[in-house]
PDB file of C-alpha atoms and ligand atoms in Angstrom:
ATOM      1  CA  MET G   1     155.620 104.444  11.900  1.00 49.00           C
ATOM      2  CA  PRO G   2     157.616 101.355  12.811  1.00 58.00           C
ATOM      3  CA  ASN G   3     156.047  99.010  15.277  1.00 71.00           C
ATOM      4  CA  PHE G   4     157.411 100.111  18.648  1.00 85.00           C
ATOM      5  CA  ILE G   5     156.989  97.871  21.674  1.00 89.00           C
ATOM      6  CA  ILE G   6     156.308  99.771  24.888  1.00 94.00           C
ATOM      7  CA  LEU G   7     156.586  98.055  28.264  1.00 96.00           C
ATOM      8  CA  VAL G   8     154.338  99.686  30.876  1.00 98.00           C
ATOM      9  CA  VAL G   9     155.140  98.991  34.535  1.00 98.00           C
ATOM     10  CA  GLU G  10     152.441 100.423  36.791  1.00 97.00           C
ATOM     11  CA  ASP G  11     150.812  98.870  39.861  1.00 97.00           C
ATOM     12  CA  GLU G  12     147.601 100.926  39.860  1.00 96.00           C
ATOM     13  CA  ASP G  13     145.110  99.005  37.731  1.00 97.00           C
ATOM     14  CA  ALA G  14     143.143 102.037  36.511  1.00 95.00           C
ATOM     15  CA  ILE G  15     146.241 103.933  35.388  1.00 95.00           C
ATOM     16  CA  ARG G  16     147.810 100.859  33.819  1.00 96.00           C
ATOM     17  CA  GLU G  17     144.659 100.134  31.823  1.00 96.00           C
ATOM     18  CA  MET G  18     144.393 103.781  30.753  1.00 95.00           C
ATOM     19  CA  LEU G  19     148.007 103.726  29.556  1.00 96.00           C
ATOM     20  CA  VAL G  20     147.403 100.598  27.499  1.00 96.00           C
ATOM     21  CA  VAL G  21     144.385 102.166  25.775  1.00 95.00           C
ATOM     22  CA  VAL G  22     146.136 105.462  25.087  1.00 95.00           C
ATOM     23  CA  LEU G  23     149.318 103.879  23.745  1.00 95.00           C
ATOM     24  CA  GLU G  24     147.526 101.300  21.616  1.00 92.00           C
ATOM     25  CA  GLN G  25     145.400 104.051  20.106  1.00 92.00           C
ATOM     26  CA  ALA G  26     148.617 105.868  19.277  1.00 91.00           C
ATOM     27  CA  GLY G  27     149.753 102.805  17.327  1.00 88.00           C
ATOM     28  CA  PHE G  28     152.181 101.246  19.784  1.00 90.00           C
ATOM     29  CA  THR G  29     152.357  97.595  20.742  1.00 89.00           C
ATOM     30  CA  VAL G  30     151.924  97.553  24.507  1.00 93.00           C
ATOM     31  CA  GLN G  31     152.741  95.065  27.217  1.00 94.00           C
ATOM     32  CA  ALA G  32     151.665  96.090  30.720  1.00 97.00           C
ATOM     33  CA  VAL G  33     152.738  94.553  34.021  1.00 97.00           C
ATOM     34  CA  PRO G  34     152.070  95.582  37.659  1.00 98.00           C
ATOM     35  CA  ASN G  35     155.554  95.249  39.147  1.00 97.00           C
ATOM     36  CA  ALA G  36     159.287  95.207  38.433  1.00 96.00           C
ATOM     37  CA  GLU G  37     159.550  91.443  38.868  1.00 96.00           C
ATOM     38  CA  ASP G  38     157.060  90.790  36.064  1.00 96.00           C
ATOM     39  CA  ALA G  39     158.777  93.455  33.975  1.00 96.00           C
ATOM     40  CA  GLN G  40     162.096  91.649  34.422  1.00 93.00           C
ATOM     41  CA  ARG G  41     160.490  88.400  33.295  1.00 91.00           C
ATOM     42  CA  PHE G  42     159.131  90.147  30.203  1.00 90.00           C
ATOM     43  CA  LEU G  43     162.609  91.437  29.375  1.00 88.00           C
ATOM     44  CA  ASN G  44     163.958  87.905  29.433  1.00 81.00           C
ATOM     45  CA  ASP G  45     162.008  87.244  26.244  1.00 76.00           C
ATOM     46  CA  THR G  46     161.580  90.590  24.538  1.00 80.00           C
ATOM     47  CA  LEU G  47     163.556  93.755  24.211  1.00 81.00           C
ATOM     48  CA  PRO G  48     161.048  96.630  24.155  1.00 88.00           C
ATOM     49  CA  ASP G  49     161.730  99.990  22.507  1.00 88.00           C
ATOM     50  CA  LEU G  50     160.832 101.972  25.609  1.00 93.00           C
ATOM     51  CA  ILE G  51     159.797 101.404  29.220  1.00 96.00           C
ATOM     52  CA  LEU G  52     157.166 103.561  30.868  1.00 97.00           C
ATOM     53  CA  LEU G  53     157.971 102.999  34.502  1.00 95.00           C
ATOM     54  CA  ASP G  54     156.092 104.001  37.624  1.00 94.00           C
ATOM     55  CA  TRP G  55     158.357 105.115  40.463  1.00 90.00           C
ATOM     56  CA  MET G  56     156.319 103.790  43.369  1.00 90.00           C
ATOM     57  CA  LEU G  57     155.887 100.060  42.850  1.00 93.00           C
ATOM     58  CA  PRO G  58     155.417  97.290  45.405  1.00 94.00           C
ATOM     59  CA  ASN G  59     158.641  95.551  46.507  1.00 91.00           C
ATOM     60  CA  LEU G  60     161.271  96.861  44.132  1.00 91.00           C
ATOM     61  CA  ASN G  61     160.597 100.497  43.191  1.00 89.00           C
ATOM     62  CA  GLY G  62     160.932 101.782  39.636  1.00 91.00           C
ATOM     63  CA  VAL G  63     164.036 103.869  40.209  1.00 87.00           C
ATOM     64  CA  GLU G  64     165.922 101.042  41.866  1.00 88.00           C
ATOM     65  CA  TRP G  65     164.945  98.633  39.096  1.00 92.00           C
ATOM     66  CA  ALA G  66     166.036 101.129  36.427  1.00 91.00           C
ATOM     67  CA  ARG G  67     169.413 101.450  38.152  1.00 87.00           C
ATOM     68  CA  ARG G  68     169.877  97.705  38.052  1.00 89.00           C
ATOM     69  CA  LEU G  69     168.894  97.587  34.387  1.00 89.00           C
ATOM     70  CA  ARG G  70     171.452 100.231  33.474  1.00 85.00           C
ATOM     71  CA  LYS G  71     174.229  98.022  34.799  1.00 82.00           C
ATOM     72  CA  GLU G  72     173.589  95.539  31.999  1.00 80.00           C
ATOM     73  CA  PRO G  73     175.099  96.656  28.678  1.00 73.00           C
ATOM     74  CA  ILE G  74     172.081  95.616  26.638  1.00 76.00           C
ATOM     75  CA  TYR G  75     169.804  97.943  28.642  1.00 82.00           C
ATOM     76  CA  GLN G  76     172.099 100.934  28.849  1.00 78.00           C
ATOM     77  CA  GLU G  77     170.419 102.729  25.984  1.00 79.00           C
ATOM     78  CA  LEU G  78     166.906 101.435  26.427  1.00 87.00           C
ATOM     79  CA  PRO G  79     164.738 104.558  26.844  1.00 91.00           C
ATOM     80  CA  ILE G  80     162.972 104.825  30.186  1.00 93.00           C
ATOM     81  CA  ILE G  81     160.289 107.368  31.071  1.00 93.00           C
ATOM     82  CA  LEU G  82     159.531 107.545  34.774  1.00 92.00           C
ATOM     83  CA  LEU G  83     156.009 108.196  36.037  1.00 92.00           C
ATOM     84  CA  THR G  84     155.879 110.072  39.308  1.00 87.00           C
ATOM     85  CA  ALA G  85     153.124 111.296  41.579  1.00 81.00           C
ATOM     86  CA  ARG G  86     152.818 114.959  42.396  1.00 68.00           C
ATOM     87  CA  GLY G  87     154.815 115.754  45.500  1.00 65.00           C
ATOM     88  CA  GLU G  88     157.765 113.543  44.668  1.00 65.00           C
ATOM     89  CA  GLU G  89     160.746 115.778  44.478  1.00 65.00           C
ATOM     90  CA  GLU G  90     161.662 116.878  41.002  1.00 64.00           C
ATOM     91  CA  ASP G  91     165.242 117.728  41.891  1.00 60.00           C
ATOM     92  CA  LYS G  92     165.682 114.151  43.019  1.00 63.00           C
ATOM     93  CA  ILE G  93     164.413 112.907  39.669  1.00 63.00           C
ATOM     94  CA  ARG G  94     166.810 115.197  37.794  1.00 59.00           C
ATOM     95  CA  GLY G  95     169.583 113.762  39.931  1.00 53.00           C
ATOM     96  CA  PHE G  96     169.070 110.355  38.365  1.00 61.00           C
ATOM     97  CA  GLY G  97     171.215 111.574  35.515  1.00 56.00           C
ATOM     98  CA  CYS G  98     171.513 109.215  32.589  1.00 48.00           C
ATOM     99  CA  GLY G  99     169.433 106.534  34.274  1.00 73.00           C
ATOM    100  CA  ILE G 100     166.148 108.060  33.186  1.00 81.00           C
ATOM    101  CA  ASP G 101     165.439 109.672  29.817  1.00 83.00           C
ATOM    102  CA  ASP G 102     162.420 111.682  30.886  1.00 85.00           C
ATOM    103  CA  TYR G 103     159.752 111.755  33.546  1.00 86.00           C
ATOM    104  CA  MET G 104     156.100 112.699  33.754  1.00 89.00           C
ATOM    105  CA  THR G 105     154.146 113.814  36.773  1.00 87.00           C
ATOM    106  CA  LYS G 106     150.693 112.300  37.250  1.00 87.00           C
ATOM    107  CA  PRO G 107     148.085 113.276  36.255  1.00 87.00           C
ATOM    108  CA  PHE G 108     149.079 113.981  32.656  1.00 90.00           C
ATOM    109  CA  SER G 109     147.131 114.269  29.455  1.00 92.00           C
ATOM    110  CA  PRO G 110     147.262 111.322  27.036  1.00 92.00           C
ATOM    111  CA  ARG G 111     148.311 113.689  24.279  1.00 92.00           C
ATOM    112  CA  GLU G 112     151.277 114.969  26.273  1.00 92.00           C
ATOM    113  CA  LEU G 113     152.305 111.441  27.185  1.00 94.00           C
ATOM    114  CA  VAL G 114     152.327 110.293  23.562  1.00 94.00           C
ATOM    115  CA  ALA G 115     154.220 113.410  22.448  1.00 93.00           C
ATOM    116  CA  ARG G 116     156.913 112.947  25.120  1.00 92.00           C
ATOM    117  CA  LEU G 117     157.194 109.266  24.353  1.00 93.00           C
ATOM    118  CA  ARG G 118     157.696 109.935  20.640  1.00 90.00           C
ATOM    119  CA  ALA G 119     160.286 112.595  21.458  1.00 88.00           C
ATOM    120  CA  VAL G 120     162.269 110.181  23.621  1.00 88.00           C
ATOM    121  CA  LEU G 121     162.062 107.468  20.948  1.00 86.00           C
ATOM    122  CA  ARG G 122     163.305 109.915  18.312  1.00 81.00           C
ATOM    123  CA  ARG G 123     166.191 111.083  20.463  1.00 77.00           C
ATOM    124  CA  SER G 124     167.217 107.618  21.471  1.00 73.00           C
ATOM    125  CA  SER G 125     167.217 106.169  18.011  1.00 60.00           C
ATOM    126  CA  LYS G 126     168.736 108.558  15.536  1.00 45.00           C
ATOM    127  CA  HIS G 127     169.515 105.836  13.053  1.00 42.00           C
ATOM    128  CA  GLN G 128     167.786 102.692  13.999  1.00 50.00           C
ATOM    129  CA  TRP G 129     164.219 103.950  13.674  1.00 51.00           C
ATOM    130  CA  SER G 130     164.412 106.547  11.007  1.00 58.00           C
ATOM    131  CA  PRO G 131     162.110 105.301   8.236  1.00 73.00           C
ATOM    132  CA  GLN G 132     164.911 104.730   5.757  1.00 80.00           C
ATOM    133  CA  ILE G 133     168.335 103.320   6.456  1.00 84.00           C
ATOM    134  CA  ILE G 134     170.681 103.705   3.518  1.00 85.00           C
ATOM    135  CA  VAL G 135     174.031 101.959   3.274  1.00 87.00           C
ATOM    136  CA  GLY G 136     175.661 102.151  -0.137  1.00 85.00           C
ATOM    137  CA  ASP G 137     173.074 100.942  -2.650  1.00 88.00           C
ATOM    138  CA  LEU G 138     171.078  99.166   0.056  1.00 91.00           C
ATOM    139  CA  THR G 139     167.942 100.822   1.373  1.00 92.00           C
ATOM    140  CA  LEU G 140     165.940  99.474   4.254  1.00 90.00           C
ATOM    141  CA  ASP G 141     162.545 101.092   4.610  1.00 87.00           C
ATOM    142  CA  THR G 142     161.317 100.392   8.134  1.00 79.00           C
ATOM    143  CA  GLU G 143     157.903 101.910   7.504  1.00 76.00           C
ATOM    144  CA  GLN G 144     157.120  99.818   4.456  1.00 79.00           C
ATOM    145  CA  HIS G 145     159.157  96.913   5.795  1.00 83.00           C
ATOM    146  CA  ARG G 146     161.070  96.677   2.563  1.00 89.00           C
ATOM    147  CA  LEU G 147     164.663  95.972   1.636  1.00 93.00           C
ATOM    148  CA  MET G 148     165.964  97.274  -1.667  1.00 94.00           C
ATOM    149  CA  ILE G 149     169.264  96.719  -3.456  1.00 93.00           C
ATOM    150  CA  SER G 150     169.860  99.152  -6.320  1.00 90.00           C
ATOM    151  CA  ASP G 151     166.143 100.001  -6.307  1.00 85.00           C
ATOM    152  CA  LYS G 152     165.166  96.332  -6.658  1.00 92.00           C
ATOM    153  CA  VAL G 153     162.895  95.027  -3.911  1.00 93.00           C
ATOM    154  CA  VAL G 154     164.423  92.042  -2.117  1.00 93.00           C
ATOM    155  CA  GLU G 155     162.209  89.396  -0.536  1.00 89.00           C
ATOM    156  CA  VAL G 156     163.215  88.758   3.076  1.00 89.00           C
ATOM    157  CA  SER G 157     161.489  87.143   6.037  1.00 88.00           C
ATOM    158  CA  PRO G 158     160.697  89.284   9.121  1.00 84.00           C
ATOM    159  CA  THR G 159     163.686  87.816  10.980  1.00 85.00           C
ATOM    160  CA  GLU G 160     166.084  88.479   8.114  1.00 90.00           C
ATOM    161  CA  PHE G 161     164.660  91.970   7.853  1.00 90.00           C
ATOM    162  CA  ARG G 162     165.429  92.620  11.530  1.00 89.00           C
ATOM    163  CA  LEU G 163     168.863  91.117  11.078  1.00 92.00           C
ATOM    164  CA  MET G 164     169.504  93.469   8.147  1.00 93.00           C
ATOM    165  CA  GLN G 165     168.153  96.400  10.145  1.00 89.00           C
ATOM    166  CA  PHE G 166     170.537  95.629  12.980  1.00 90.00           C
ATOM    167  CA  PHE G 167     173.495  95.093  10.631  1.00 92.00           C
ATOM    168  CA  MET G 168     172.836  98.237   8.587  1.00 89.00           C
ATOM    169  CA  THR G 169     172.637 100.381  11.728  1.00 84.00           C
ATOM    170  CA  HIS G 170     175.801  98.756  13.146  1.00 86.00           C
ATOM    171  CA  PRO G 171     178.125  98.406  10.150  1.00 85.00           C
ATOM    172  CA  ASP G 172     181.705  97.154  10.391  1.00 86.00           C
ATOM    173  CA  LYS G 173     181.376  95.898  13.944  1.00 87.00           C
ATOM    174  CA  VAL G 174     181.784  92.295  14.967  1.00 91.00           C
ATOM    175  CA  PHE G 175     178.958  90.660  16.920  1.00 92.00           C
ATOM    176  CA  ASN G 176     178.946  87.221  18.415  1.00 92.00           C
ATOM    177  CA  ARG G 177     175.909  84.968  18.262  1.00 91.00           C
ATOM    178  CA  THR G 178     174.700  85.852  21.747  1.00 87.00           C
ATOM    179  CA  GLN G 179     174.792  89.558  20.941  1.00 87.00           C
ATOM    180  CA  LEU G 180     172.886  89.008  17.713  1.00 90.00           C
ATOM    181  CA  LEU G 181     170.316  86.881  19.520  1.00 86.00           C
ATOM    182  CA  ASP G 182     169.831  89.594  22.138  1.00 81.00           C
ATOM    183  CA  GLN G 183     169.585  92.396  19.622  1.00 82.00           C
ATOM    184  CA  VAL G 184     167.607  90.776  16.857  1.00 85.00           C
ATOM    185  CA  TRP G 185     165.501  88.136  18.582  1.00 81.00           C
ATOM    186  CA  GLY G 186     165.306  89.576  22.091  1.00 73.00           C
ATOM    187  CA  ARG G 187     166.584  87.670  25.070  1.00 63.00           C
ATOM    188  CA  SER G 188     164.688  84.471  24.586  1.00 56.00           C
ATOM    189  CA  VAL G 189     166.120  81.499  26.405  1.00 56.00           C
ATOM    190  CA  TYR G 190     164.409  79.149  23.977  1.00 71.00           C
ATOM    191  CA  ILE G 191     166.413  80.071  20.899  1.00 76.00           C
ATOM    192  CA  GLU G 192     169.684  78.298  20.286  1.00 82.00           C
ATOM    193  CA  GLU G 193     172.722  80.088  18.990  1.00 83.00           C
ATOM    194  CA  ARG G 194     172.834  78.029  15.834  1.00 87.00           C
ATOM    195  CA  THR G 195     169.527  79.666  14.854  1.00 87.00           C
ATOM    196  CA  VAL G 196     171.648  82.726  14.162  1.00 91.00           C
ATOM    197  CA  ASP G 197     173.806  80.723  11.759  1.00 93.00           C
ATOM    198  CA  VAL G 198     170.727  79.453   9.952  1.00 92.00           C
ATOM    199  CA  HIS G 199     169.416  82.972   9.382  1.00 93.00           C
ATOM    200  CA  ILE G 200     172.825  84.311   8.418  1.00 95.00           C
ATOM    201  CA  ARG G 201     173.081  81.556   5.805  1.00 95.00           C
ATOM    202  CA  ARG G 202     169.651  82.466   4.427  1.00 94.00           C
ATOM    203  CA  LEU G 203     170.508  86.130   4.381  1.00 95.00           C
ATOM    204  CA  ARG G 204     173.764  85.444   2.523  1.00 95.00           C
ATOM    205  CA  LYS G 205     171.889  83.363  -0.022  1.00 95.00           C
ATOM    206  CA  ILE G 206     169.500  86.234  -0.629  1.00 94.00           C
ATOM    207  CA  LEU G 207     172.352  88.721  -0.941  1.00 94.00           C
ATOM    208  CA  GLU G 208     174.224  86.332  -3.213  1.00 94.00           C
ATOM    209  CA  ALA G 209     171.474  86.667  -5.806  1.00 93.00           C
ATOM    210  CA  TYR G 210     172.469  90.337  -6.013  1.00 92.00           C
ATOM    211  CA  GLY G 211     176.181  89.623  -5.896  1.00 91.00           C
ATOM    212  CA  ARG G 212     176.403  91.095  -2.406  1.00 91.00           C
ATOM    213  CA  GLU G 213     177.082  88.044  -0.233  1.00 89.00           C
ATOM    214  CA  GLU G 214     180.400  89.589   0.853  1.00 92.00           C
ATOM    215  CA  LEU G 215     178.481  92.081   2.996  1.00 94.00           C
ATOM    216  CA  VAL G 216     177.972  89.513   5.747  1.00 95.00           C
ATOM    217  CA  GLN G 217     181.350  88.221   6.837  1.00 95.00           C
ATOM    218  CA  THR G 218     182.229  85.427   9.211  1.00 94.00           C
ATOM    219  CA  VAL G 219     184.780  86.376  11.829  1.00 93.00           C
ATOM    220  CA  ARG G 220     186.288  83.033  12.738  1.00 91.00           C
ATOM    221  CA  GLY G 221     185.927  82.042  16.372  1.00 89.00           C
ATOM    222  CA  PHE G 222     183.805  85.063  17.165  1.00 91.00           C
ATOM    223  CA  GLY G 223     180.800  85.826  15.043  1.00 93.00           C
ATOM    224  CA  TYR G 224     179.715  88.023  12.182  1.00 95.00           C
ATOM    225  CA  ARG G 225     180.315  91.439  10.745  1.00 94.00           C
ATOM    226  CA  PHE G 226     178.310  93.465   8.256  1.00 94.00           C
ATOM    227  CA  SER G 227     181.163  94.925   6.276  1.00 91.00           C
ATOM    228  CA  VAL G 228     180.479  97.903   4.072  1.00 82.00           C
ATOM    229  CA  THR G 229     184.090  99.075   3.774  1.00 70.00           C
ATOM    230  CA  GLN G 230     185.520  95.636   2.777  1.00 55.00           C
TER     231      GLN G 230
HETATM  232 CA1  LIG T 301     152.467 103.258  41.953  1.00 88.92          CA
END
């Protein structure tokens, strides 16, 4: 299974700690915070694969925070599972529409939680997280963390691997440096845009060895495109 990052936002210590144990045992990388403000700070540096979000939080509640997140393009498709206490109205939760991908009523069994979480991850990521992404004669195996061109294994760094993963799941679209930074590196404020250029150059060099440097195209004045149709 690819290494999914789950952000847990839960103010009750005992539940938060239980969630961390359960999710880590299930093989997820987990970051847990007690409120929406800390969660927002986490998002500034890292884009998780899913947020497990308690509804009733101090200050800003989970539903309100989720609504704000959905207004930003980068978070529109980020899966969110809402945790609710018994007694909170289910019809209200259903009314959230596309804001929430699923919800679970406390108390729930760890097994059910993990199953629902995997289901949401599968639904939300038809292409990006399937174990193999195949584009032409390129195969990216996200389980074995391996890139192959015509069945030859290509050596790439973790960053170039993520860059390839993003490109191969978003072919023929133009992305500017900021978008690539957000999608491939997460929203770190410490990384400069020219870092993208450095990694693109390295990636091209690698592809060049296989005669495939034309896959990564520069779109002057805007950014880059992974072009599979030429
Ligand atoms: Ca709570």
